[in-house]
């Protein structure tokens, strides 16, 4: 499916680089990984193979696969209960950054940089391996403190432009019986279904980052440090 769209702008807030005092309690720490974003929909007949491949990536701790359900298929006859217009806007922003006015499902974005249109597992695997092998200019660590998450990062060398600090929550797994639309009669199990994508602010990357953000509930937490555009993801980490 090809969709035409109008360009929209987005901006973030600046945040401080010093965190408040933390309560002394058990700490859960994260490991860095490569982010793979899948733009998908329950109403897209071409999406189930990509959804299945994303499920395979879940088992690899070096990868953070995220399913962002878009809403532009809902008019076909089946409303995707996970769809969020914010995720459609994010996909549009990726297209705009690449100089394109066309968006597709399924589409995967690797590390905020490479676009994979359709279901191409070999191409995707090659890109993931390249990102894993590449050096990381930014170190990122998360620590769980009760209902909060401490975000600690450092850049070596210091960054030349600010990066956006994003906090993502997702549902690990849910099965859906699709009753109408292009996938009518199918039962699909979706993985890592994004429920919220929050911009906390921006970090200049000159001094170390040490802040705390609220993250109530049991859903896993992902923090992504990404160049504006959206563009390259410089660091990402997750707390399950």
CSV table of N, CA and C in Angstrom, one decimal, residues 99-193:
chain,number,residue,atom,x,y,z
A,99,UNK,N,13.6,11.7,2.2
A,99,UNK,CA,13.2,12.4,1.0
A,99,UNK,C,12.1,11.7,0.2
A,100,UNK,N,11.3,10.9,0.9
A,100,UNK,CA,10.2,10.2,0.3
A,100,UNK,C,8.9,10.7,0.8
A,101,UNK,N,7.8,10.6,0.0
A,101,UNK,CA,6.5,10.9,0.4
A,101,UNK,C,5.6,9.7,0.3
A,102,UNK,N,6.2,8.5,0.4
A,102,UNK,CA,5.4,7.3,0.3
A,102,UNK,C,5.7,6.4,1.6
A,103,UNK,N,4.7,5.8,2.2
A,103,UNK,CA,4.9,4.9,3.3
A,103,UNK,C,4.3,3.6,3.0
A,104,UNK,N,4.8,2.5,3.6
A,104,UNK,CA,4.3,1.2,3.3
A,104,UNK,C,4.2,0.4,4.6
A,105,UNK,N,3.4,-0.7,4.5
A,105,UNK,CA,3.4,-1.7,5.5
A,105,UNK,C,3.5,-3.0,4.8
A,106,UNK,N,4.3,-4.0,5.3
A,106,UNK,CA,5.2,-3.8,6.4
A,106,UNK,C,6.5,-3.0,6.0
A,107,UNK,N,7.0,-2.3,7.0
A,107,UNK,CA,8.3,-1.7,6.8
A,107,UNK,C,9.1,-1.8,8.1
A,108,UNK,N,10.4,-2.1,8.0
A,108,UNK,CA,11.2,-2.1,9.1
A,108,UNK,C,12.3,-1.1,9.0
A,109,UNK,N,12.6,-0.4,10.2
A,109,UNK,CA,13.7,0.6,10.3
A,109,UNK,C,14.7,0.0,11.2
A,110,UNK,N,16.0,-0.1,10.8
A,110,UNK,CA,17.0,-0.7,11.6
A,110,UNK,C,17.9,0.4,12.1
A,111,UNK,N,18.0,0.5,13.4
A,111,UNK,CA,18.9,1.5,14.0
A,111,UNK,C,18.6,3.0,13.7
A,112,UNK,N,17.3,3.2,13.3
A,112,UNK,CA,16.8,4.5,12.9
A,112,UNK,C,17.4,5.0,11.6
A,113,UNK,N,18.0,4.2,10.9
A,113,UNK,CA,18.7,4.6,9.7
A,113,UNK,C,18.3,3.9,8.4
A,114,UNK,N,18.4,2.6,8.4
A,114,UNK,CA,18.1,1.8,7.1
A,114,UNK,C,16.6,1.4,7.1
A,115,UNK,N,16.0,1.6,5.9
A,115,UNK,CA,14.6,1.2,5.7
A,115,UNK,C,14.6,-0.1,4.9
A,116,UNK,N,13.8,-1.0,5.4
A,116,UNK,CA,13.5,-2.3,4.7
A,116,UNK,C,12.1,-2.4,4.3
A,117,UNK,N,11.7,-2.3,3.1
A,117,UNK,CA,10.4,-2.3,2.6
A,117,UNK,C,9.9,-3.7,2.4
A,118,UNK,N,8.7,-4.1,2.9
A,118,UNK,CA,8.2,-5.4,2.7
A,118,UNK,C,8.9,-6.4,3.7
A,119,UNK,N,8.8,-7.7,3.3
A,119,UNK,CA,9.4,-8.8,4.2
A,119,UNK,C,10.6,-9.3,3.5
A,120,UNK,N,11.8,-8.9,4.0
A,120,UNK,CA,13.1,-9.3,3.5
A,120,UNK,C,14.0,-9.7,4.6
A,121,UNK,N,13.8,-10.9,5.1
A,121,UNK,CA,14.6,-11.3,6.3
A,121,UNK,C,16.1,-11.3,6.1
A,122,UNK,N,16.6,-11.8,4.9
A,122,UNK,CA,18.0,-11.8,4.7
A,122,UNK,C,18.6,-10.4,4.8
A,123,UNK,N,18.0,-9.5,4.1
A,123,UNK,CA,18.5,-8.1,4.1
A,123,UNK,C,18.4,-7.5,5.5
A,124,UNK,N,17.4,-7.8,6.3
A,124,UNK,CA,17.3,-7.3,7.6
A,124,UNK,C,18.4,-7.9,8.5
A,125,UNK,N,18.6,-9.2,8.4
A,125,UNK,CA,19.6,-9.9,9.2
A,125,UNK,C,21.0,-9.3,9.0
A,126,UNK,N,21.3,-9.0,7.7
A,126,UNK,CA,22.6,-8.4,7.3
A,126,UNK,C,22.7,-7.0,8.0
A,127,UNK,N,21.7,-6.2,8.0
A,127,UNK,CA,21.7,-4.9,8.6
A,127,UNK,C,21.9,-4.9,10.1
A,128,UNK,N,21.2,-5.8,10.7
A,128,UNK,CA,21.3,-6.0,12.2
A,128,UNK,C,22.7,-6.4,12.5
A,129,UNK,N,23.3,-7.3,11.8
A,129,UNK,CA,24.7,-7.7,12.1
A,129,UNK,C,25.7,-6.6,11.9
A,130,UNK,N,25.4,-5.7,10.9
A,130,UNK,CA,26.3,-4.6,10.7
A,130,UNK,C,26.2,-3.6,11.8
A,131,UNK,N,25.0,-3.4,12.4
A,131,UNK,CA,24.9,-2.5,13.5
A,131,UNK,C,25.5,-3.1,14.8
A,132,UNK,N,25.4,-4.4,14.9
A,132,UNK,CA,26.0,-5.0,16.1
A,132,UNK,C,27.5,-4.9,16.1
A,133,UNK,N,28.1,-4.9,14.8
A,133,UNK,CA,29.5,-4.9,14.7
A,133,UNK,C,30.1,-3.5,14.8
A,134,UNK,N,29.3,-2.5,14.6
A,134,UNK,CA,29.7,-1.1,14.6
A,134,UNK,C,30.1,-0.6,16.0
A,135,UNK,N,31.0,0.3,16.0
A,135,UNK,CA,31.3,0.9,17.3
A,135,UNK,C,30.2,1.8,17.8
A,136,UNK,N,30.1,2.0,19.1
A,136,UNK,CA,29.1,2.9,19.7
A,136,UNK,C,29.7,4.1,20.4
A,137,UNK,N,29.4,5.3,19.9
A,137,UNK,CA,29.9,6.5,20.5
A,137,UNK,C,29.3,6.9,21.8
A,138,UNK,N,28.1,6.3,22.1
A,138,UNK,CA,27.4,6.6,23.3
A,138,UNK,C,27.1,5.3,24.1
A,139,UNK,N,27.5,5.4,25.4
A,139,UNK,CA,27.1,4.3,26.3
A,139,UNK,C,25.9,4.7,27.1
A,140,UNK,N,25.0,3.7,27.3
A,140,UNK,CA,23.7,4.0,27.9
A,140,UNK,C,23.4,2.9,28.9
A,141,UNK,N,22.9,3.2,30.1
A,141,UNK,CA,22.6,2.3,31.1
A,141,UNK,C,21.3,2.7,31.7
A,142,UNK,N,20.4,1.7,32.0
A,142,UNK,CA,19.1,2.0,32.7
A,142,UNK,C,19.2,1.3,34.0
A,143,UNK,N,18.6,1.9,35.0
A,143,UNK,CA,18.4,1.2,36.3
A,143,UNK,C,17.0,1.4,36.8
A,144,UNK,N,16.3,0.4,37.2
A,144,UNK,CA,15.0,0.5,37.7
A,144,UNK,C,15.0,0.8,39.2
A,145,UNK,N,14.3,1.8,39.6
A,145,UNK,CA,14.1,2.2,41.0
A,145,UNK,C,12.6,2.4,41.3
A,146,UNK,N,12.0,1.3,41.8
A,146,UNK,CA,10.6,1.4,42.1
A,146,UNK,C,9.8,1.7,40.8
A,147,UNK,N,9.0,2.8,40.8
A,147,UNK,CA,8.2,3.1,39.6
A,147,UNK,C,9.0,4.1,38.7
A,148,UNK,N,10.3,4.3,39.0
A,148,UNK,CA,11.1,5.2,38.1
A,148,UNK,C,12.2,4.4,37.5
A,149,UNK,N,12.8,5.0,36.4
A,149,UNK,CA,13.9,4.5,35.7
A,149,UNK,C,15.0,5.6,35.6
A,150,UNK,N,16.2,5.2,36.1
A,150,UNK,CA,17.3,6.1,36.0
A,150,UNK,C,18.0,5.9,34.7
A,151,UNK,N,18.3,7.0,33.9
A,151,UNK,CA,18.9,6.9,32.6
A,151,UNK,C,20.3,7.6,32.7
A,152,UNK,N,21.3,6.8,32.4
A,152,UNK,CA,22.7,7.2,32.6
A,152,UNK,C,23.4,7.0,31.2
A,153,UNK,N,24.0,8.1,30.7
A,153,UNK,CA,24.6,8.0,29.4
A,153,UNK,C,25.9,8.9,29.3
A,154,UNK,N,26.8,8.5,28.5
A,154,UNK,CA,28.0,9.3,28.3
A,154,UNK,C,28.4,9.1,26.8
A,155,UNK,N,29.0,10.2,26.2
A,155,UNK,CA,29.4,10.2,24.8
A,155,UNK,C,30.9,10.4,24.8
A,156,UNK,N,31.6,9.5,24.0
A,156,UNK,CA,33.0,9.6,23.8
A,156,UNK,C,33.4,9.3,22.3
A,157,UNK,N,33.7,10.4,21.6
A,157,UNK,CA,33.9,11.7,21.9
A,157,UNK,C,32.5,12.4,22.2
A,158,UNK,N,32.5,13.6,22.8
A,158,UNK,CA,31.3,14.4,23.0
A,158,UNK,C,30.5,14.6,21.7
A,159,UNK,N,29.2,14.6,21.8
A,159,UNK,CA,28.4,14.8,20.6
A,159,UNK,C,28.5,16.2,20.1
A,160,UNK,N,28.3,16.4,18.8
A,160,UNK,CA,28.3,17.7,18.1
A,160,UNK,C,26.9,18.3,18.0
A,161,UNK,N,25.8,17.4,18.2
A,161,UNK,CA,24.5,17.9,18.2
A,161,UNK,C,23.6,17.1,19.2
A,162,UNK,N,22.6,17.7,19.7
A,162,UNK,CA,21.8,17.1,20.7
A,162,UNK,C,21.0,15.9,20.2
A,163,UNK,N,20.7,14.9,21.0
A,163,UNK,CA,19.9,13.8,20.7
A,163,UNK,C,18.6,13.8,21.5
A,164,UNK,N,17.6,13.1,20.9
A,164,UNK,CA,16.3,13.1,21.6
A,164,UNK,C,16.3,11.9,22.5
A,165,UNK,N,15.8,12.1,23.7
A,165,UNK,CA,15.7,11.0,24.7
A,165,UNK,C,14.2,10.5,24.7
A,166,UNK,N,14.0,9.3,24.3
A,166,UNK,CA,12.7,8.7,24.2
A,166,UNK,C,12.5,7.5,25.1
A,167,UNK,N,11.3,7.4,25.7
A,167,UNK,CA,11.0,6.3,26.6
A,167,UNK,C,9.8,5.6,26.0
A,168,UNK,N,10.0,4.3,25.7
A,168,UNK,CA,9.0,3.4,25.0
A,168,UNK,C,8.5,2.3,26.0
A,169,UNK,N,7.2,2.1,25.9
A,169,UNK,CA,6.7,0.9,26.7
A,169,UNK,C,6.0,0.0,25.6
A,170,UNK,N,6.0,-1.3,26.0
A,170,UNK,CA,5.3,-2.3,25.0
A,170,UNK,C,4.7,-3.5,25.8
A,171,UNK,N,3.8,-4.1,25.1
A,171,UNK,CA,3.2,-5.4,25.5
A,171,UNK,C,4.0,-6.5,24.9
A,172,UNK,N,4.6,-7.4,25.7
A,172,UNK,CA,5.4,-8.4,25.1
A,172,UNK,C,4.7,-9.4,24.1
A,173,UNK,N,3.4,-9.7,24.4
A,173,UNK,CA,2.8,-10.7,23.5
A,173,UNK,C,1.3,-10.6,23.7
A,174,UNK,N,0.6,-10.7,22.5
A,174,UNK,CA,-0.9,-10.8,22.6
A,174,UNK,C,-1.4,-11.4,21.3
A,175,UNK,N,-2.4,-12.3,21.4
A,175,UNK,CA,-3.0,-13.0,20.3
A,175,UNK,C,-4.3,-12.3,19.9
A,176,UNK,N,-4.6,-12.1,18.6
A,176,UNK,CA,-5.8,-11.5,18.2
A,176,UNK,C,-6.5,-12.3,17.1
A,177,UNK,N,-7.8,-12.5,17.2
A,177,UNK,CA,-8.6,-13.1,16.2
A,177,UNK,C,-9.2,-12.0,15.3
A,178,UNK,N,-8.7,-12.0,14.0
A,178,UNK,CA,-9.1,-10.9,13.1
A,178,UNK,C,-10.4,-11.4,12.4
A,179,UNK,N,-11.5,-10.6,12.5
A,179,UNK,CA,-12.8,-11.1,12.0
A,179,UNK,C,-13.2,-10.5,10.7
A,180,UNK,N,-12.5,-9.4,10.2
A,180,UNK,CA,-12.9,-8.8,9.0
A,180,UNK,C,-11.6,-8.2,8.4
A,181,UNK,N,-11.8,-7.5,7.2
A,181,UNK,CA,-10.7,-6.9,6.5
A,181,UNK,C,-9.9,-7.9,5.7
A,182,UNK,N,-8.7,-7.5,5.3
A,182,UNK,CA,-7.8,-8.3,4.5
A,182,UNK,C,-7.3,-9.6,5.2
A,183,UNK,N,-7.3,-9.6,6.5
A,183,UNK,CA,-6.8,-10.8,7.2
A,183,UNK,C,-7.9,-11.5,7.9
A,184,UNK,N,-9.1,-11.3,7.4
A,184,UNK,CA,-10.3,-12.0,8.1
A,184,UNK,C,-10.1,-13.5,8.2
A,185,UNK,N,-10.5,-14.0,9.4
A,185,UNK,CA,-10.4,-15.4,9.7
A,185,UNK,C,-9.0,-15.8,10.3
A,186,UNK,N,-8.0,-14.9,10.3
A,186,UNK,CA,-6.7,-15.3,10.8
A,186,UNK,C,-6.6,-15.0,12.3
A,187,UNK,N,-5.8,-15.8,13.0
A,187,UNK,CA,-5.5,-15.6,14.4
A,187,UNK,C,-4.0,-15.3,14.4
A,188,UNK,N,-3.6,-14.1,14.8
A,188,UNK,CA,-2.2,-13.7,14.8
A,188,UNK,C,-1.7,-13.4,16.2
A,189,UNK,N,-0.5,-13.9,16.5
A,189,UNK,CA,0.1,-13.5,17.8
A,189,UNK,C,1.1,-12.4,17.5
A,190,UNK,N,0.9,-11.3,18.1
A,190,UNK,CA,1.8,-10.1,17.9
A,190,UNK,C,2.8,-10.0,19.1
A,191,UNK,N,4.0,-9.5,18.9
A,191,UNK,CA,5.0,-9.4,19.9
A,191,UNK,C,5.5,-8.0,20.0
A,192,UNK,N,5.9,-7.6,21.2
A,192,UNK,CA,6.5,-6.3,21.5
A,192,UNK,C,5.7,-5.2,20.9
A,193,UNK,N,4.4,-5.2,21.3
A,193,UNK,CA,3.5,-4.2,20.7
A,193,UNK,C,3.6,-2.9,21.5
